[in-house]
Coordinates of C-alpha atoms and ligand atoms in Angstrom, one line a residue:
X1 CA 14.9 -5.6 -27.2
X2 CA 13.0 -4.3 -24.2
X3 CA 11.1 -1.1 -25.0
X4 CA 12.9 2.0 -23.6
X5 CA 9.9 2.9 -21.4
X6 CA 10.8 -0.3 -19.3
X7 CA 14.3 0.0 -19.6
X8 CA 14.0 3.2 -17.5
X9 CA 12.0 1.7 -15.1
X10 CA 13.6 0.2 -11.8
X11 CA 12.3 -3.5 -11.2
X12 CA 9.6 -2.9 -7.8
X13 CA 11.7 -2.3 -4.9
X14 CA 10.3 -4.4 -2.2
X15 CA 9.5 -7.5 -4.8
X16 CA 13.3 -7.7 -5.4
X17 CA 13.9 -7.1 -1.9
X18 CA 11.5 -10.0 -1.4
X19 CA 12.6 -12.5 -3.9
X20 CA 16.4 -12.4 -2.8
X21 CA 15.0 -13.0 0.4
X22 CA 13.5 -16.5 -0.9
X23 CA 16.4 -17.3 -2.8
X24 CA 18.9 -16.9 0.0
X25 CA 16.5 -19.5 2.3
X26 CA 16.2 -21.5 0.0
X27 CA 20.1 -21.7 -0.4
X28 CA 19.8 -22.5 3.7
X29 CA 20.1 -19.0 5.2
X30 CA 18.5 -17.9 8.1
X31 CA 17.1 -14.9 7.1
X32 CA 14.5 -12.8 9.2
X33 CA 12.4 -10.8 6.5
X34 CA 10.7 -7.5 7.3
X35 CA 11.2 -6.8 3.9
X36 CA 7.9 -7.6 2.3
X37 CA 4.3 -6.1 3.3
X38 CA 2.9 -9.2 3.7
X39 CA 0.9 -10.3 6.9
X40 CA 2.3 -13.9 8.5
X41 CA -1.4 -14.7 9.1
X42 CA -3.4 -17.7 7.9
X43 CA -6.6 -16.7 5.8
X44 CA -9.4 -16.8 8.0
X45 CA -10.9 -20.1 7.5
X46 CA -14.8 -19.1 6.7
X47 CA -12.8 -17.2 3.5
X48 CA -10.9 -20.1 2.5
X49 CA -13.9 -22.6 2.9
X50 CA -16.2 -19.9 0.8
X51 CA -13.6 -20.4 -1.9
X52 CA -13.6 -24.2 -1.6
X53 CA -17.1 -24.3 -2.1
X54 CA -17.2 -22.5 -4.7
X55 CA -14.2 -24.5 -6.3
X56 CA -15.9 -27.7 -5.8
X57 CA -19.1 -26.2 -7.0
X58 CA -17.5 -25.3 -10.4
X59 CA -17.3 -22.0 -10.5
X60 CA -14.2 -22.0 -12.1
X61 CA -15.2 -19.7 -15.3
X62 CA -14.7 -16.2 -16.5
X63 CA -17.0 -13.3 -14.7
X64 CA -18.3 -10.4 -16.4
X65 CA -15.4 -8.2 -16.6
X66 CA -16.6 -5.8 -13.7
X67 CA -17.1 -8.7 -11.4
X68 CA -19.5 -10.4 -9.9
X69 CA -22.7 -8.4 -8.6
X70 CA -22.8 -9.2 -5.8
X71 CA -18.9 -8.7 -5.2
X72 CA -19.4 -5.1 -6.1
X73 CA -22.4 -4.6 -4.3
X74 CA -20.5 -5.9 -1.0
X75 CA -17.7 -3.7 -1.8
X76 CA -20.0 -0.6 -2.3
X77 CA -22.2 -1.2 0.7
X78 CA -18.8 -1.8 3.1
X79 CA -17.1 1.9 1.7
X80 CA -20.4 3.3 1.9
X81 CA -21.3 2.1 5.9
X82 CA -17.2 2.3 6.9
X83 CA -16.3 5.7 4.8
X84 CA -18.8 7.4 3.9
X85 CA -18.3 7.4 0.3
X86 CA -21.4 7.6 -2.2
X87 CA -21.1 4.6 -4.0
X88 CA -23.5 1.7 -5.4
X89 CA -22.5 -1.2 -7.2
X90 CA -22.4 0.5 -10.7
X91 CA -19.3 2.3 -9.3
X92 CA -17.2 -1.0 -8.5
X93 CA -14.5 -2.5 -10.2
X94 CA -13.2 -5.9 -9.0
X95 CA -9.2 -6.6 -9.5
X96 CA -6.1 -6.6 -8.1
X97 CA -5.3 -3.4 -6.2
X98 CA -2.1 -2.9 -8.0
X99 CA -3.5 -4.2 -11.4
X100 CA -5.8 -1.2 -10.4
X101 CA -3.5 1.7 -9.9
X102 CA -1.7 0.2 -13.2
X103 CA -5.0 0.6 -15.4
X104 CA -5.9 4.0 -13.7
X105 CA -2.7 5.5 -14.6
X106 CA -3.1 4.0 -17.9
X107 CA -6.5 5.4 -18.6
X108 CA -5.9 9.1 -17.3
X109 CA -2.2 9.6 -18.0
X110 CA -1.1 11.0 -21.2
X111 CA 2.7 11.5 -22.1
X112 CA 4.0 14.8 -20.3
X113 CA 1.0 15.0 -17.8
X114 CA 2.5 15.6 -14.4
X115 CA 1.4 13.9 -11.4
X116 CA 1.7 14.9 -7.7
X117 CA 3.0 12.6 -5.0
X118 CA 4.4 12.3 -1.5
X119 CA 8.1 11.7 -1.2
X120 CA 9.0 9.0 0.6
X121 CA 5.3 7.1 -0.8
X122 CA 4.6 3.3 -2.3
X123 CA 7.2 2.1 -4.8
X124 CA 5.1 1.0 -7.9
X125 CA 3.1 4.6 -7.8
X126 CA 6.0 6.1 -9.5
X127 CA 7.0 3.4 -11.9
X128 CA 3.0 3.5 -13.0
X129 CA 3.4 7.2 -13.9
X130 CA 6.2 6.7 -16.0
X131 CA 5.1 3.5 -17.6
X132 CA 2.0 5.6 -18.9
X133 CA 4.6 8.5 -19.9
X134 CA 3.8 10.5 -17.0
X135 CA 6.1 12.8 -15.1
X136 CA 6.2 12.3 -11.2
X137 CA 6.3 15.1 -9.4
X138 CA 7.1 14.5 -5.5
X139 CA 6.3 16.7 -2.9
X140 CA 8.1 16.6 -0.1
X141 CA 6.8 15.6 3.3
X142 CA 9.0 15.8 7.2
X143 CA 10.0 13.9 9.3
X144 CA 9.3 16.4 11.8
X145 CA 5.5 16.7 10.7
X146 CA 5.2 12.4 10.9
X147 CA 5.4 12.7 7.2
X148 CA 1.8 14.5 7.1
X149 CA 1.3 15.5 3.0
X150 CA 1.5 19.3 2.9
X151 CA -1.8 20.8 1.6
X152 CA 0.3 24.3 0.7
X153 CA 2.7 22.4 -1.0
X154 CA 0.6 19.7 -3.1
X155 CA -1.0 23.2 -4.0
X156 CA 2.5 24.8 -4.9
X157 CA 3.2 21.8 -6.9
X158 CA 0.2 22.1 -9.2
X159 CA 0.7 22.9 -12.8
X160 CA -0.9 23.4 -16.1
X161 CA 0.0 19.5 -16.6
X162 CA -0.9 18.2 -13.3
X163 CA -3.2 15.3 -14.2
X164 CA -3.4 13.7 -10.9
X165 CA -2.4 13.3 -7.4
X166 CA -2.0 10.5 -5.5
X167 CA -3.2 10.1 -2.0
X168 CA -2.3 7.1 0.3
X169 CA -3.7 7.4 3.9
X170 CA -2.3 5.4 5.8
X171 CA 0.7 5.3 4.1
X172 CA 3.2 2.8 3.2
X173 CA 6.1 2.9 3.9
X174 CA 5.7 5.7 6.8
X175 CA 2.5 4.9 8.4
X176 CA 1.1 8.4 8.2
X177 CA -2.6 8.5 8.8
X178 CA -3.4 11.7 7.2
X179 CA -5.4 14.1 9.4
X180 CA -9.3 14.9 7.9
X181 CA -8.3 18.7 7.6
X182 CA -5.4 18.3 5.8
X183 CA -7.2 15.7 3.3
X184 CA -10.2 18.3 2.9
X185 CA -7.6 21.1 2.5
X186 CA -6.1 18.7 -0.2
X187 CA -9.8 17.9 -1.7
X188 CA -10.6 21.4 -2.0
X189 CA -7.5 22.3 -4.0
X190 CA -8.2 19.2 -6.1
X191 CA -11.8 20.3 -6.9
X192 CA -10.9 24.1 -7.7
X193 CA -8.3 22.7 -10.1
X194 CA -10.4 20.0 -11.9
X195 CA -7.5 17.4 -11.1
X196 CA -8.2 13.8 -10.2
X197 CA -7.4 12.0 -7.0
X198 CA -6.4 8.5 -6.9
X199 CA -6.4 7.6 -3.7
X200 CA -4.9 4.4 -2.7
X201 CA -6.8 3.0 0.9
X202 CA -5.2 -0.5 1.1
X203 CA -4.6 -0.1 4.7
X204 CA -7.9 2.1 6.2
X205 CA -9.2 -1.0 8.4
X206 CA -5.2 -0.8 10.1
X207 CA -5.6 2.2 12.2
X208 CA -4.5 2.6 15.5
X209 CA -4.9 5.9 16.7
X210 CA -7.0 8.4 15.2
X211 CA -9.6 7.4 12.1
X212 CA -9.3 6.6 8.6
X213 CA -10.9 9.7 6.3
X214 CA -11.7 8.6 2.5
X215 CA -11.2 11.7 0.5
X216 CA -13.9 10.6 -1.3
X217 CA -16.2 11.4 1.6
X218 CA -16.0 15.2 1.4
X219 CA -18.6 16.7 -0.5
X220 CA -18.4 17.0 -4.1
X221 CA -15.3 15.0 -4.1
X222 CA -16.4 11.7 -4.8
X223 CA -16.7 12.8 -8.4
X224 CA -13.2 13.5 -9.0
X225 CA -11.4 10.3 -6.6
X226 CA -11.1 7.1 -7.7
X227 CA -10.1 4.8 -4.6
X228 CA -7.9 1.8 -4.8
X229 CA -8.0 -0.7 -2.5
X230 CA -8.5 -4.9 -1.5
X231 CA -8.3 -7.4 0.5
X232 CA -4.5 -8.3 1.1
X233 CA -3.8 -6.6 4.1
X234 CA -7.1 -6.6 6.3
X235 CA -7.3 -10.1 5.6
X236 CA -4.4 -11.8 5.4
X237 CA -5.2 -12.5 1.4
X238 CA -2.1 -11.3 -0.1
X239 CA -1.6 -14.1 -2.4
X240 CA -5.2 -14.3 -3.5
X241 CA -4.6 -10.6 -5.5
X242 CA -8.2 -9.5 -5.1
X243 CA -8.9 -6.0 -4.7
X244 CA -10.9 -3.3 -6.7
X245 CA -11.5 0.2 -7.6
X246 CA -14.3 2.7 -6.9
X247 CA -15.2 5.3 -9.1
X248 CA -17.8 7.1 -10.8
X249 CA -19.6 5.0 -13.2
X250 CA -17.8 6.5 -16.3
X251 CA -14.4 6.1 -14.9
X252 CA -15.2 2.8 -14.1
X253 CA -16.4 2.1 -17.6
X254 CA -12.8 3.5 -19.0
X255 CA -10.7 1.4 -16.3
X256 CA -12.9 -1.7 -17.6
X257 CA -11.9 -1.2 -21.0
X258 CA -7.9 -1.7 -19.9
X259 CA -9.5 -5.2 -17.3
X260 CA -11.2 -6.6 -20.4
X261 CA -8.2 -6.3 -22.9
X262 CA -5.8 -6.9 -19.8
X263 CA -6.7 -10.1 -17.2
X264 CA -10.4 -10.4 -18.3
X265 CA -11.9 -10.5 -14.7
X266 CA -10.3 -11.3 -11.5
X267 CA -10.4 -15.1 -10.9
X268 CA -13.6 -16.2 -10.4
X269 CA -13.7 -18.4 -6.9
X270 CA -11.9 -15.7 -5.1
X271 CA -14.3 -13.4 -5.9
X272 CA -17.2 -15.5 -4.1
X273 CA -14.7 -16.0 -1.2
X274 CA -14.2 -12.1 -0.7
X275 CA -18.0 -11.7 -0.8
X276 CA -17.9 -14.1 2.6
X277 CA -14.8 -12.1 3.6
X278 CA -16.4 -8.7 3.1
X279 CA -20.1 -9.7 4.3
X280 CA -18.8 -13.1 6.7
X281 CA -17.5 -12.1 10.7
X282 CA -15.1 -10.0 10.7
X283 CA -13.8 -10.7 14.4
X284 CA -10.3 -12.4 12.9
X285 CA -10.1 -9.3 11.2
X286 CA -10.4 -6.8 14.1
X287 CA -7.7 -9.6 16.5
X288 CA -5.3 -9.5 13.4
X289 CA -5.2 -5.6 13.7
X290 CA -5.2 -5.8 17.9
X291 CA -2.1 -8.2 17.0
X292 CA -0.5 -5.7 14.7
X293 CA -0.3 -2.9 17.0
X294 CA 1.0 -4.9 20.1
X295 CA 3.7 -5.8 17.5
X296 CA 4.3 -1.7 16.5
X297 CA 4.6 -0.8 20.3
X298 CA 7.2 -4.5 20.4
X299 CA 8.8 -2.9 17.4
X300 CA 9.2 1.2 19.2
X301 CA 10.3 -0.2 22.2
X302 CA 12.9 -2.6 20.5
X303 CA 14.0 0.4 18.6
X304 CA 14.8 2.7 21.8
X305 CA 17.3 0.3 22.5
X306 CA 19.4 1.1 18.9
X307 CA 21.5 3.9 19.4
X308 CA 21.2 6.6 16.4
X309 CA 17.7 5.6 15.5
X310 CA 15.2 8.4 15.8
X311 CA 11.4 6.9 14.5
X312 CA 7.8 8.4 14.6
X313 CA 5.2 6.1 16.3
X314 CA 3.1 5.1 12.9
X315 CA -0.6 5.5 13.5
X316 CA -1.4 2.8 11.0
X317 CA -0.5 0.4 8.3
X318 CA 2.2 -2.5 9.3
X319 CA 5.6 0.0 8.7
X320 CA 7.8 1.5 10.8
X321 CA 10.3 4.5 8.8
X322 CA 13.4 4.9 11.2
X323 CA 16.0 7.8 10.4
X324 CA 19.1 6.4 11.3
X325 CA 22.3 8.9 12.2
X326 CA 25.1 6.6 9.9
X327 CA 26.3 8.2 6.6
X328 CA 25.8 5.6 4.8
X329 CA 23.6 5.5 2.0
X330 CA 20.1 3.9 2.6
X331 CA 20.7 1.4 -0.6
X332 CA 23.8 0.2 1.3
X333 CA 22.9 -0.3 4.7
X334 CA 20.2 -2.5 3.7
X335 CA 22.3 -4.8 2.0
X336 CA 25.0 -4.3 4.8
X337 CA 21.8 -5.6 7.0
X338 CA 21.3 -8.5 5.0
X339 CA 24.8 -9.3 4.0
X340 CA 25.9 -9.3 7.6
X341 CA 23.1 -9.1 9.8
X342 CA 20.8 -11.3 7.9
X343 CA 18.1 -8.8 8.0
X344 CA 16.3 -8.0 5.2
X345 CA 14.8 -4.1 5.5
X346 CA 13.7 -2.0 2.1
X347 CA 16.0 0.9 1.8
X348 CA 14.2 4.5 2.4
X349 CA 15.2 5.6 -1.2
X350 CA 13.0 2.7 -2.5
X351 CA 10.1 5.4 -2.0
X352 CA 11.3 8.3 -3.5
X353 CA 14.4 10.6 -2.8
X354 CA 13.3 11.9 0.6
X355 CA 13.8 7.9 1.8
X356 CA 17.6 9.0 1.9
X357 CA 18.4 8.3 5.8
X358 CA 16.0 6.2 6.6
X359 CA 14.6 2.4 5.7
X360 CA 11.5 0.5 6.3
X361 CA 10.7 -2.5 8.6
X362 CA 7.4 -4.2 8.2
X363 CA 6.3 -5.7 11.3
X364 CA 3.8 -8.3 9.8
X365 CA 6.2 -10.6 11.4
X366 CA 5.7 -13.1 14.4
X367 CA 7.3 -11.7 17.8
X368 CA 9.8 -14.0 18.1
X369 CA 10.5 -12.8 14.3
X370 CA 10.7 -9.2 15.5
X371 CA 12.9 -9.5 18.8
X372 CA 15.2 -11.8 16.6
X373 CA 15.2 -9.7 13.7
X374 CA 15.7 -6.3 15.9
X375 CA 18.1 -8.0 17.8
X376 CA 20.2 -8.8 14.6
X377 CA 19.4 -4.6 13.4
X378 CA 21.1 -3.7 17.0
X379 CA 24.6 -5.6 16.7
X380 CA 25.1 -4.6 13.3
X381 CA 24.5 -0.7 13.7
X382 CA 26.8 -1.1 17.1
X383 CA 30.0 -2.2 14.2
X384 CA 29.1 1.1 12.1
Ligands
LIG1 N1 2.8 -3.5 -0.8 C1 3.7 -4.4 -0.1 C2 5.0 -3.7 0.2 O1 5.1 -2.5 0.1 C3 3.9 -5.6 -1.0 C4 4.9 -5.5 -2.1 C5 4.5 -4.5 -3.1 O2 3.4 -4.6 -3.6 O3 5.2 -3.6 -3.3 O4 5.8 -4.4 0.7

């Protein structure tokens, strides 16, 4: 008897994606996967041996719930020096990111309260508002604008029961880095209506043209934003689910309630192995995201050769959002893709209803990966 809030919930769009994946190669199926945001890098090996050391020196126990201080004091001192956002260590929370935006929309969301987001944006935002009872309210962004969010239009959305509105620059799936007027446009409305920003800046160290803006940063703002974010992406840590939020202290207090009835603390090695990650070199960090954007121009230049495809070049993250010109549903050409083609894509409509057209290909994938997997796109779009 599963509770009818779940049953109206969708199961995560790019985890299904990504476990049919696995089970067709483990059935023997050569499948190339640009399905799942996940980058095909090893962990750099000063993180790892951080964590074995701290493995073999037995810290294997529970953490205060927060974290570890120094952990949060890394954390606060890197979004302070790289974003500008007012922050100490009293203003950290260490978990994973998505645990994160789970327990935020917990904490703030009470039934009925409406929160804004952009359409196409993340899968799991929308299925956190509703879990919490929450009505998502998407505004829609262009094609034609490189899915910029619409400060008129968040604006337009607002009502008495706007709660929240997410922010996530640069975006998944679309790549958007969202221009600094546009977010203080965005901040300003936010402050003049009281209503909370979560803002979700999983990818702000993969940027390739322009610079990541925290929202947080404006003046004034930091009060109302909590920020989401971790390690998975930057460095290659996907599986070690480490992230954290950062928010006033009181927030934080509230979101720690939810960690300490929830997972406790994050797990307790990894937390002194992200201290090394955050504080350690960070040169395999800036060559991962040199590698990633010589893999977006491999990806745009594969693409010119797909008749019917029409794609913005993404400024960051690992995604690239191509509008294709088939009527064919978005749903169905991906599993036409991996049915046929062997190509596993997420289907636009994954990330809201303006994903209609289009699908996502994360390039977090080798070259020969890409130039195989493209290859595969190519023939089967040429038999639709
Ligand atoms: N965030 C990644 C993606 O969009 C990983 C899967 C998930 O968390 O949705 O593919």
């Amino acid at each position: 008897m599963v509770s009818r809030r779940l049953q109206e919930i969708p199961a995560s769009g790019t985890i299904a994606i990504s476990n049919l994946v696995s089970q067709m190669k483990s059935e023997g199926v050569d499948v190339v996967s640009f399905s799942m945001g996940e980058p095909d890098f090893v962990t750099p090996s000063n993180i790892v041996d951080a964590c074995c050391e701290s493995l073999r020196g037995g810290f294997t126990h529970y953490t205060p719930s927060m974290g570890i201080p120094e952990l949060r004091k890394a954390i606060a001192d890197s979004a302070r020096k790289e974003s500008g956002v007012p922050c100490d260590a009293s203003n950290v929370l260490v978990t994973p990111c998505k645990q994160a935006i789970f327990m935020v929309a917990l904490a703030y969301i009470d039934p009925g309260d409406e929160v804004i987001l952009s359409d196409p944006s993340w899968v799991s935002y929308e299925a956190c508002v509703r879990l919490a009872g929450g009505i998502p309210v998407y505004v829609p962004t262009r094609f034609e604008d490189g899915f910029v969010m619409d400060p008129a239009a968040v604006e337009a959305a607002i009502t008495p029961r706007t709660k929240m509105i997410i922010i996530n620059t640069p975006s998944n799936p679309t790549g958007c880095v969202m221009p600094r007027d546009s977010l203080r446009q965005i901040a300003d409305i936010a402050m003049a209506h009281g209503i909370k920003v979560l803002s979700d800046e999983i990818y702000s160290s993969i940027v390739y043209e322009g610079e990541h803006t925290s929202i947080a940063s404006f003046p004034g703002m930091f009060d109302n934003t909590i920020i989401v974010s971790g390690l998975s992406k930057s460095y290659a840590m996907t599986g070690w689910r480490l992230g954290w939020a950062i928010a006033p202290a009181d927030d934080i207090k509230a979101i720690n309630k939810l960690q300490s009835h929830s997972i406790s603390c994050a797990v307790s090695f990894v937390q002194k192995a992200a201290v090394e990650a955050i504080e350690g070199p960070q040169d395999s960090k800036a060559a991962m995201v040199k590698e990633f954007r010589r893999r977006r121009d491999l990806v745009m230049d594969l693409m010119e050769e797909i008749p019917g495809f029409q794609c913005n070049v993404p400024k960051g993250a690992f995604y690239v959002f191509p509008k294709y010109n088939r009527d064919i549903p978005s749903a169905k050409l991906a599993e036409i893709l991996l049915r046929e083609g062997h190509v596993a894509v997420t289907p636009g409509t994954a990330f809201g209803p303006g994903g209609e057209g289009f699908f996502r290909i994360s390039y977090a994938a080798s070259e020969d990966q890409i130039r195989e997997g493209m290859s595969r796109i190519r023939s089967v779009m040429a038999k639709l």
